[in-house]
mmCIF file of C-alpha atoms in Angstrom:
data_model
loop_
_atom_site.group_PDB
_atom_site.id
_atom_site.type_symbol
_atom_site.label_atom_id
_atom_site.label_comp_id
_atom_site.label_asym_id
_atom_site.label_seq_id
_atom_site.Cartn_x
_atom_site.Cartn_y
_atom_site.Cartn_z
ATOM 1 C CA MET A 1 159.844 73.801 244.753
ATOM 2 C CA LYS A 2 163.212 72.482 246.115
ATOM 3 C CA ILE A 3 164.672 74.356 249.150
ATOM 4 C CA LEU A 4 168.288 74.576 250.013
ATOM 5 C CA PRO A 5 168.655 75.129 253.751
ATOM 6 C CA VAL A 6 171.663 77.488 254.567
ATOM 7 C CA ILE A 7 172.405 77.402 258.336
ATOM 8 C CA MET A 8 173.998 80.540 259.757
ATOM 9 C CA SER A 9 176.204 79.287 262.690
ATOM 10 C CA GLY A 10 177.753 82.394 264.026
ATOM 11 C CA GLY A 11 177.565 84.372 267.299
ATOM 12 C CA SER A 12 179.009 83.662 270.647
ATOM 13 C CA GLY A 13 175.986 83.452 272.806
ATOM 14 C CA THR A 14 177.576 85.592 275.671
ATOM 15 C CA ARG A 15 174.162 85.749 277.572
ATOM 16 C CA LEU A 16 174.466 81.939 278.127
ATOM 17 C CA TRP A 17 178.040 81.939 279.568
ATOM 18 C CA PRO A 18 179.548 79.882 280.935
ATOM 19 C CA LEU A 19 177.537 77.165 279.092
ATOM 20 C CA SER A 20 178.052 78.979 275.753
ATOM 21 C CA THR A 21 181.763 80.000 275.036
ATOM 22 C CA PRO A 22 183.579 81.125 272.074
ATOM 23 C CA GLU A 23 184.934 77.831 271.599
ATOM 24 C CA GLN A 24 181.594 76.052 271.733
ATOM 25 C CA PRO A 25 178.709 78.510 271.446
ATOM 26 C CA LYS A 26 175.093 77.823 272.234
ATOM 27 C CA GLN A 27 174.223 76.245 268.902
ATOM 28 C CA PHE A 28 176.396 73.401 269.658
ATOM 29 C CA HIS A 29 174.579 72.512 272.959
ATOM 30 C CA ALA A 30 171.585 70.557 273.741
ATOM 31 C CA LEU A 31 169.464 73.181 275.507
ATOM 32 C CA ALA A 32 165.967 72.034 275.306
ATOM 33 C CA THR A 33 165.974 68.589 273.614
ATOM 34 C CA GLN A 34 168.233 65.667 273.235
ATOM 35 C CA HIS A 35 169.781 67.329 270.046
ATOM 36 C CA THR A 36 171.991 70.316 269.908
ATOM 37 C CA MET A 37 170.384 73.376 268.443
ATOM 38 C CA ILE A 38 172.249 73.145 265.087
ATOM 39 C CA GLN A 39 171.005 69.505 264.884
ATOM 40 C CA GLU A 40 167.509 70.471 265.484
ATOM 41 C CA THR A 41 167.670 73.105 262.773
ATOM 42 C CA ALA A 42 168.952 70.711 260.314
ATOM 43 C CA LEU A 43 166.476 67.947 261.308
ATOM 44 C CA ARG A 44 163.478 70.277 260.791
ATOM 45 C CA LEU A 45 164.730 71.268 257.345
ATOM 46 C CA SER A 46 165.217 67.757 255.994
ATOM 47 C CA GLY A 47 163.037 65.346 254.041
ATOM 48 C CA ALA A 48 160.849 65.841 251.036
ATOM 49 C CA GLY A 49 161.650 69.065 249.225
ATOM 50 C CA PHE A 50 164.767 69.980 250.928
ATOM 51 C CA LEU A 51 168.291 69.565 249.602
ATOM 52 C CA LYS A 52 171.182 68.584 251.880
ATOM 53 C CA PRO A 53 172.216 71.649 254.140
ATOM 54 C CA VAL A 54 174.901 74.228 253.697
ATOM 55 C CA VAL A 55 176.668 75.512 256.866
ATOM 56 C CA ILE A 56 178.247 78.944 257.080
ATOM 57 C CA CYS A 57 180.387 79.310 260.169
ATOM 58 C CA GLY A 58 183.741 80.530 261.543
ATOM 59 C CA LYS A 59 186.920 78.558 260.940
ATOM 60 C CA SER A 60 187.195 77.381 264.526
ATOM 61 C CA HIS A 61 183.740 75.674 264.363
ATOM 62 C CA GLU A 62 184.168 73.740 261.316
ATOM 63 C CA ALA A 63 184.866 70.343 263.109
ATOM 64 C CA LEU A 64 182.019 70.852 265.640
ATOM 65 C CA ALA A 65 179.427 71.745 262.955
ATOM 66 C CA THR A 66 180.404 68.934 260.639
ATOM 67 C CA ALA A 67 180.560 66.304 263.425
ATOM 68 C CA GLN A 68 177.283 67.321 264.829
ATOM 69 C CA LEU A 69 175.431 66.973 261.588
ATOM 70 C CA GLU A 70 177.279 63.763 260.592
ATOM 71 C CA ALA A 71 175.896 62.308 264.024
ATOM 72 C CA ILE A 72 172.355 62.759 262.753
ATOM 73 C CA ASP A 73 173.111 61.595 259.119
ATOM 74 C CA LEU A 74 172.883 65.063 257.693
ATOM 75 C CA THR A 75 176.368 65.586 256.508
ATOM 76 C CA PRO A 76 176.444 69.143 254.950
ATOM 77 C CA GLN A 77 176.959 69.320 251.126
ATOM 78 C CA ALA A 78 178.999 72.346 251.758
ATOM 79 C CA VAL A 79 180.675 74.146 254.605
ATOM 80 C CA VAL A 80 181.662 77.759 254.059
ATOM 81 C CA LEU A 81 184.219 79.201 256.581
ATOM 82 C CA GLU A 82 184.320 82.905 257.264
ATOM 83 C CA PRO A 83 187.932 83.996 258.197
ATOM 84 C CA PHE A 84 186.279 86.667 260.480
ATOM 85 C CA ALA A 85 182.649 87.904 261.005
ATOM 86 C CA ARG A 86 181.184 90.469 258.577
ATOM 87 C CA ASN A 87 177.531 90.399 259.740
ATOM 88 C CA THR A 88 174.546 88.870 257.974
ATOM 89 C CA ALA A 89 174.516 90.784 254.603
ATOM 90 C CA ALA A 90 177.741 88.982 253.772
ATOM 91 C CA VAL A 91 176.298 85.710 254.905
ATOM 92 C CA ALA A 92 173.253 86.250 252.612
ATOM 93 C CA ALA A 93 175.680 86.960 249.713
ATOM 94 C CA VAL A 94 177.564 83.790 250.344
ATOM 95 C CA ALA A 95 174.354 81.796 250.611
ATOM 96 C CA ALA A 96 173.089 83.161 247.305
ATOM 97 C CA LEU A 97 176.326 82.400 245.572
ATOM 98 C CA ILE A 98 176.571 78.803 246.901
ATOM 99 C CA GLY A 99 172.898 78.348 246.072
ATOM 100 C CA LEU A 100 173.386 79.554 242.497
ATOM 101 C CA GLU A 101 176.139 76.961 242.278
ATOM 102 C CA ILE A 102 174.363 74.042 243.806
ATOM 103 C CA ASP A 103 171.133 74.409 242.126
ATOM 104 C CA PRO A 104 170.055 77.795 240.652
ATOM 105 C CA GLU A 105 166.418 76.573 240.492
ATOM 106 C CA ALA A 106 166.178 76.017 244.180
ATOM 107 C CA LEU A 107 165.186 78.661 246.694
ATOM 108 C CA VAL A 108 167.520 79.341 249.475
ATOM 109 C CA LEU A 109 166.284 79.207 253.119
ATOM 110 C CA LEU A 110 168.741 81.173 255.261
ATOM 111 C CA VAL A 111 168.246 80.259 259.033
ATOM 112 C CA PRO A 112 170.056 80.849 262.267
ATOM 113 C CA ALA A 113 171.453 77.656 263.821
ATOM 114 C CA ASP A 114 170.315 78.787 267.422
ATOM 115 C CA HIS A 115 166.610 79.242 267.214
ATOM 116 C CA MET A 116 163.860 76.816 268.484
ATOM 117 C CA ILE A 117 160.772 76.080 266.541
ATOM 118 C CA SER A 118 158.256 73.806 268.364
ATOM 119 C CA LYS A 119 155.807 73.596 265.506
ATOM 120 C CA PRO A 120 158.012 72.418 262.607
ATOM 121 C CA GLU A 121 154.986 71.273 260.526
ATOM 122 C CA VAL A 122 153.428 74.773 260.778
ATOM 123 C CA PHE A 123 156.796 76.227 259.673
ATOM 124 C CA ARG A 124 156.683 73.895 256.519
ATOM 125 C CA GLY A 125 153.323 75.170 255.745
ATOM 126 C CA ALA A 126 154.469 78.753 255.941
ATOM 127 C CA LEU A 127 157.391 77.749 253.622
ATOM 128 C CA ASP A 128 154.942 76.225 251.036
ATOM 129 C CA ARG A 129 152.775 79.416 251.064
ATOM 130 C CA ALA A 130 155.684 81.774 250.600
ATOM 131 C CA ALA A 131 157.440 79.707 247.904
ATOM 132 C CA ALA A 132 155.759 81.221 244.864
ATOM 133 C CA THR A 133 156.345 84.742 246.292
ATOM 134 C CA ALA A 134 160.015 83.880 247.031
ATOM 135 C CA THR A 135 160.817 83.297 243.315
ATOM 136 C CA ASP A 136 160.668 87.123 242.757
ATOM 137 C CA ARG A 137 160.792 88.626 246.408
ATOM 138 C CA ILE A 138 162.910 88.094 249.481
ATOM 139 C CA VAL A 139 160.442 86.682 252.180
ATOM 140 C CA THR A 140 161.140 87.070 255.692
ATOM 141 C CA PHE A 141 159.018 85.074 258.305
ATOM 142 C CA GLY A 142 157.320 87.252 260.882
ATOM 143 C CA ILE A 143 156.558 85.565 264.194
ATOM 144 C CA THR A 144 153.092 86.204 265.581
ATOM 145 C CA PRO A 145 153.774 88.090 268.897
ATOM 146 C CA THR A 146 152.716 86.315 272.020
ATOM 147 C CA ALA A 147 153.444 89.224 274.343
ATOM 148 C CA PRO A 148 154.690 92.832 274.138
ATOM 149 C CA GLU A 149 158.266 91.808 273.805
ATOM 150 C CA THR A 150 160.909 94.632 273.895
ATOM 151 C CA GLY A 151 163.860 92.402 272.914
ATOM 152 C CA PHE A 152 162.899 91.833 269.245
ATOM 153 C CA GLY A 153 162.514 94.101 266.300
ATOM 154 C CA TYR A 154 159.173 94.183 264.581
ATOM 155 C CA ILE A 155 157.736 94.043 261.127
ATOM 156 C CA GLN A 156 154.693 96.012 260.138
ATOM 157 C CA ARG A 157 152.709 94.221 257.303
ATOM 158 C CA GLY A 158 151.633 95.860 254.236
ATOM 159 C CA GLU A 159 149.466 94.913 251.277
ATOM 160 C CA ARG A 160 148.354 91.296 250.948
ATOM 161 C CA LEU A 161 150.355 89.517 248.185
ATOM 162 C CA ALA A 162 149.226 86.007 248.450
ATOM 163 C CA GLN A 163 147.462 83.753 251.023
ATOM 164 C CA GLY A 164 149.584 84.237 254.185
ATOM 165 C CA VAL A 165 152.128 86.640 252.469
ATOM 166 C CA TYR A 166 152.275 90.356 252.736
ATOM 167 C CA GLY A 167 154.362 93.332 251.627
ATOM 168 C CA ILE A 168 156.336 95.045 254.201
ATOM 169 C CA ARG A 169 155.433 98.621 255.324
ATOM 170 C CA ARG A 170 158.287 99.070 257.610
ATOM 171 C CA PHE A 171 160.865 97.563 259.912
ATOM 172 C CA LEU A 172 160.944 98.774 263.454
ATOM 173 C CA GLU A 173 163.729 98.648 265.979
ATOM 174 C CA LYS A 174 163.304 97.118 269.393
ATOM 175 C CA PRO A 175 160.533 99.211 271.052
ATOM 176 C CA ASN A 176 159.868 100.215 274.559
ATOM 177 C CA PHE A 177 157.211 98.361 276.616
ATOM 178 C CA GLU A 178 154.290 100.845 275.681
ATOM 179 C CA THR A 179 155.183 100.802 272.064
ATOM 180 C CA ALA A 180 155.403 97.007 272.020
ATOM 181 C CA GLN A 181 151.853 96.883 273.581
ATOM 182 C CA SER A 182 150.553 99.127 270.874
ATOM 183 C CA TYR A 183 152.034 96.838 268.224
ATOM 184 C CA VAL A 184 150.541 93.590 269.746
ATOM 185 C CA ALA A 185 147.088 95.393 270.265
ATOM 186 C CA ASP A 186 147.208 96.457 266.494
ATOM 187 C CA GLY A 187 147.587 93.002 265.264
ATOM 188 C CA GLY A 188 149.504 93.916 262.112
ATOM 189 C CA TYR A 189 152.902 93.618 263.531
ATOM 190 C CA ASP A 190 155.144 90.626 263.886
ATOM 191 C CA TRP A 191 158.533 89.752 265.545
ATOM 192 C CA ASN A 192 161.566 89.939 263.054
ATOM 193 C CA ALA A 193 163.202 86.551 263.487
ATOM 194 C CA GLY A 194 165.806 86.872 260.808
ATOM 195 C CA ILE A 195 164.695 83.833 258.638
ATOM 196 C CA PHE A 196 164.745 84.448 254.813
ATOM 197 C CA LEU A 197 163.556 82.563 251.757
ATOM 198 C CA PHE A 198 164.733 83.762 248.364
ATOM 199 C CA SER A 199 165.891 83.051 244.861
ATOM 200 C CA PRO A 200 169.674 83.310 244.593
ATOM 201 C CA GLN A 201 169.372 85.560 241.726
ATOM 202 C CA VAL A 202 166.950 88.018 243.463
ATOM 203 C CA MET A 203 169.249 88.349 246.535
ATOM 204 C CA LEU A 204 172.280 89.013 244.338
ATOM 205 C CA GLU A 205 170.421 91.580 242.180
ATOM 206 C CA GLU A 206 169.326 93.463 245.307
ATOM 207 C CA LEU A 207 172.692 93.342 246.967
ATOM 208 C CA ASN A 208 174.217 94.686 243.795
ATOM 209 C CA ARG A 209 171.630 97.442 243.684
ATOM 210 C CA TYR A 210 171.884 98.589 247.408
ATOM 211 C CA GLU A 211 175.212 97.351 248.745
ATOM 212 C CA PRO A 212 177.570 96.563 245.702
ATOM 213 C CA ASP A 213 180.603 96.785 248.003
ATOM 214 C CA VAL A 214 179.214 93.831 250.083
ATOM 215 C CA LEU A 215 178.562 91.789 246.963
ATOM 216 C CA ASN A 216 181.873 92.515 245.179
ATOM 217 C CA ALA A 217 184.067 91.790 248.240
ATOM 218 C CA THR A 218 182.068 88.511 248.987
ATOM 219 C CA GLN A 219 182.131 87.497 245.344
ATOM 220 C CA GLN A 220 185.831 87.872 245.247
ATOM 221 C CA ALA A 221 186.280 85.939 248.430
ATOM 222 C CA PHE A 222 184.052 83.262 247.334
ATOM 223 C CA ASP A 223 185.781 82.879 243.880
ATOM 224 C CA LYS A 224 189.246 82.813 245.566
ATOM 225 C CA ALA A 225 188.194 80.444 248.393
ATOM 226 C CA ALA A 226 190.504 77.583 249.295
ATOM 227 C CA THR A 227 188.629 74.294 248.732
ATOM 228 C CA GLN A 228 189.187 71.067 250.562
ATOM 229 C CA GLY A 229 186.432 68.456 250.074
ATOM 230 C CA VAL A 230 183.078 70.089 250.926
ATOM 231 C CA THR A 231 184.814 72.771 252.892
ATOM 232 C CA ARG A 232 185.536 76.324 251.343
ATOM 233 C CA THR A 233 187.521 78.897 253.311
ATOM 234 C CA LEU A 234 186.684 82.420 251.938
ATOM 235 C CA ASP A 235 189.703 84.362 250.937
ATOM 236 C CA PRO A 236 190.603 86.548 253.876
ATOM 237 C CA GLU A 237 192.156 89.324 251.948
ATOM 238 C CA SER A 238 189.078 89.740 249.688
ATOM 239 C CA PHE A 239 186.698 89.332 252.633
ATOM 240 C CA LYS A 240 188.280 91.828 254.961
ATOM 241 C CA LEU A 241 187.175 94.528 252.330
ATOM 242 C CA CYS A 242 183.555 93.683 252.882
ATOM 243 C CA PRO A 243 181.569 96.189 254.852
ATOM 244 C CA SER A 244 180.064 94.762 258.089
ATOM 245 C CA ILE A 245 176.240 95.397 257.791
ATOM 246 C CA SER A 246 173.164 93.378 258.485
ATOM 247 C CA ILE A 247 170.965 92.083 255.710
ATOM 248 C CA ASP A 248 167.995 94.126 257.173
ATOM 249 C CA TYR A 249 169.985 97.419 256.858
ATOM 250 C CA ALA A 250 171.708 96.501 253.504
ATOM 251 C CA VAL A 251 168.692 95.227 251.715
ATOM 252 C CA MET A 252 165.414 94.536 253.466
ATOM 253 C CA GLU A 253 164.607 98.012 254.655
ATOM 254 C CA ARG A 254 165.414 99.494 251.306
ATOM 255 C CA THR A 255 164.244 97.080 248.656
ATOM 256 C CA LEU A 256 160.899 97.120 246.863
ATOM 257 C CA ARG A 257 161.036 93.293 246.718
ATOM 258 C CA ALA A 258 160.563 92.339 250.353
ATOM 259 C CA ALA A 259 157.674 90.364 251.745
ATOM 260 C CA THR A 260 156.825 88.812 255.082
ATOM 261 C CA ALA A 261 154.944 85.609 255.867
ATOM 262 C CA PRO A 262 153.515 85.835 259.381
ATOM 263 C CA CYS A 263 153.400 82.575 261.274
ATOM 264 C CA ASP A 264 152.933 81.078 264.686
ATOM 265 C CA ILE A 265 155.550 78.333 264.671
ATOM 266 C CA GLY A 266 156.507 78.038 268.313
ATOM 267 C CA TRP A 267 159.602 80.264 267.708
ATOM 268 C CA ALA A 268 162.066 81.042 270.478
ATOM 269 C CA ASP A 269 165.340 82.784 270.194
ATOM 270 C CA VAL A 270 167.100 81.279 273.377
ATOM 271 C CA GLY A 271 169.064 84.367 274.039
ATOM 272 C CA GLY A 272 169.451 83.934 277.816
ATOM 273 C CA PHE A 273 168.809 81.665 280.803
ATOM 274 C CA SER A 274 165.437 83.143 281.530
ATOM 275 C CA GLU A 275 164.220 81.888 278.188
ATOM 276 C CA LEU A 276 165.825 78.498 278.879
ATOM 277 C CA TRP A 277 163.971 78.277 282.151
ATOM 278 C CA ARG A 278 160.762 79.395 280.552
ATOM 279 C CA LEU A 279 161.101 76.706 277.814
ATOM 280 C CA GLY A 280 162.500 73.948 279.968
ATOM 281 C CA ALA A 281 160.834 71.096 281.678
ATOM 282 C CA LYS A 282 160.224 71.799 285.318
ATOM 283 C CA ASP A 283 159.332 69.848 288.488
ATOM 284 C CA ASP A 284 156.180 70.555 290.457
ATOM 285 C CA VAL A 285 157.574 73.626 292.130
ATOM 286 C CA GLY A 286 158.959 75.301 288.982
ATOM 287 C CA ASN A 287 162.554 74.212 289.090
ATOM 288 C CA HIS A 288 164.426 73.304 285.787
ATOM 289 C CA ALA A 289 167.349 71.312 286.624
ATOM 290 C CA GLN A 290 169.965 69.347 284.608
ATOM 291 C CA GLY A 291 173.027 67.329 285.690
ATOM 292 C CA ARG A 292 173.828 66.306 289.312
ATOM 293 C CA THR A 293 171.682 68.719 291.314
ATOM 294 C CA ILE A 294 170.241 68.896 294.793
ATOM 295 C CA LEU A 295 167.314 70.940 295.461
ATOM 296 C CA ILE A 296 166.034 71.542 299.025
ATOM 297 C CA ASP A 297 163.178 73.918 299.685
ATOM 298 C CA ALA A 298 163.884 75.676 296.387
ATOM 299 C CA HIS A 299 161.290 77.108 293.895
ATOM 300 C CA ASN A 300 161.318 78.451 290.371
ATOM 301 C CA CYS A 301 165.193 78.019 289.961
ATOM 302 C CA LEU A 302 167.314 77.008 287.051
ATOM 303 C CA ILE A 303 170.173 74.791 287.799
ATOM 304 C CA ARG A 304 172.579 73.312 285.321
ATOM 305 C CA ALA A 305 175.584 71.345 286.652
ATOM 306 C CA GLU A 306 178.201 69.944 284.327
ATOM 307 C CA GLY A 307 180.683 68.658 286.890
ATOM 308 C CA PRO A 308 180.345 68.313 290.737
ATOM 309 C CA PRO A 309 176.879 68.264 292.302
ATOM 310 C CA VAL A 310 175.263 71.776 292.742
ATOM 311 C CA ALA A 311 173.030 72.082 295.837
ATOM 312 C CA ILE A 312 170.374 74.821 296.164
ATOM 313 C CA ILE A 313 168.924 75.342 299.712
ATOM 314 C CA GLY A 314 166.052 77.714 300.550
ATOM 315 C CA LEU A 315 166.333 79.829 297.503
ATOM 316 C CA ASP A 316 163.769 81.070 294.922
ATOM 317 C CA ASP A 317 164.007 82.499 291.408
ATOM 318 C CA ILE A 318 167.729 82.169 291.144
ATOM 319 C CA MET A 319 169.904 80.504 288.513
ATOM 320 C CA VAL A 320 173.178 78.553 289.053
ATOM 321 C CA VAL A 321 175.147 77.415 286.085
ATOM 322 C CA SER A 322 178.290 75.396 286.736
ATOM 323 C CA THR A 323 180.449 74.275 283.843
ATOM 324 C CA PRO A 324 184.266 73.657 283.426
ATOM 325 C CA SER A 325 184.469 77.156 281.974
ATOM 326 C CA GLY A 326 182.942 78.946 284.982
ATOM 327 C CA ILE A 327 180.070 79.343 287.340
ATOM 328 C CA VAL A 328 177.412 82.098 287.471
ATOM 329 C CA VAL A 329 174.918 82.654 290.170
ATOM 330 C CA ALA A 330 172.192 85.318 289.757
ATOM 331 C CA PRO A 331 168.380 86.007 290.178
ATOM 332 C CA ILE A 332 166.714 84.763 287.007
ATOM 333 C CA SER A 333 165.491 88.390 286.500
ATOM 334 C CA ARG A 334 169.086 89.399 285.978
ATOM 335 C CA ALA A 335 169.757 86.830 283.287
ATOM 336 C CA GLN A 336 170.349 89.500 280.706
ATOM 337 C CA ASP A 337 173.286 90.757 282.653
ATOM 338 C CA VAL A 338 175.209 87.379 282.236
ATOM 339 C CA LYS A 339 176.898 88.970 279.063
ATOM 340 C CA LEU A 340 178.713 91.349 281.481
ATOM 341 C CA ALA A 341 180.096 88.445 283.309
ATOM 342 C CA ALA A 342 181.062 86.835 279.980
ATOM 343 C CA GLU A 343 182.976 89.972 278.935
ATOM 344 C CA ALA A 344 184.779 90.140 282.359
ATOM 345 C CA ALA A 345 185.702 86.463 282.061
ATOM 346 C CA LYS A 346 187.146 87.146 278.544
ATOM 347 C CA ARG A 347 189.272 89.993 280.015
ATOM 348 C CA LEU A 348 190.464 87.845 282.851
ATOM 349 C CA SER A 349 191.427 85.176 280.285
ATOM 350 C CA GLU A 350 193.411 87.698 278.231
ATOM 351 C CA VAL A 351 195.186 88.913 281.265
ATOM 352 C CA SER A 352 196.226 85.408 282.302
ATOM 353 C CA ASP A 353 197.179 84.499 278.864
ATOM 354 C CA GLY A 354 199.260 87.640 278.675
#
């Protein structure tokens, strides 16, 4: 079975400010390996059985996305530009439409550009197991929980459909800690990673059944797209009529044709600096440092310097991120609050620009 990788390169990564900015969000940075996150995503979805990738991104990121994939010899066969964001149901519709055009017999694999998967061979095995089911169902890949995580949604498995593939009993919102503990103890719940494998025809049929306004607006925007080389810019007048709704709410929580393939693929959504510290290489006292850094009597710190040297003296469990876009200093335990600083920095920029 041929698979067409469609890489969703959206989002602004505000919890990784000032490293991640609207001009260059986190998927265009090398956070844990020598390659950027979008490069890592494309590389793990290349080789036998995979077609050349498609990228869906905002207009301002076209050059970045294309240049970074060209740098690893994986020039995208199509780049679809959204004039503005309309959430993941619209992205899924575009992925199905471009998939139908490129190869209607291939399955579409819709993946975020900014996830880490440290066991790509296990992920390929999960794709192989799910492929037959994905010809008639929309398969999402549930991540086997490693802890009672409260920052992710969960999927409760239903009946067994095939080896390693199950129906879906229900989707669940981000739980509190006690509820998350019960999910992990039960063993029948997985994290919802937002990765989908489907036949283009099936996705279009289900969008038409449950959210025809999304499909109609996206179809019009796609049909009227301005084309230059491999790049297509969706028609803004048509696209602005598309409701903004996630594919989970639009289809997955309502369709009778959903399935899940649980897998333990070393998955991580690098949503903040605490996750980056957890995943990163550390010295013998727990410090993860990149750039020109000086650490004196420091333990369990994250330091990233993209400019002048950064010195940490006599501090534990803190993060310092210094880039040309700004500097943030905080306890690692407060990493989730970095988005508040990003929002404040945006307001400062708007005031100075005004």
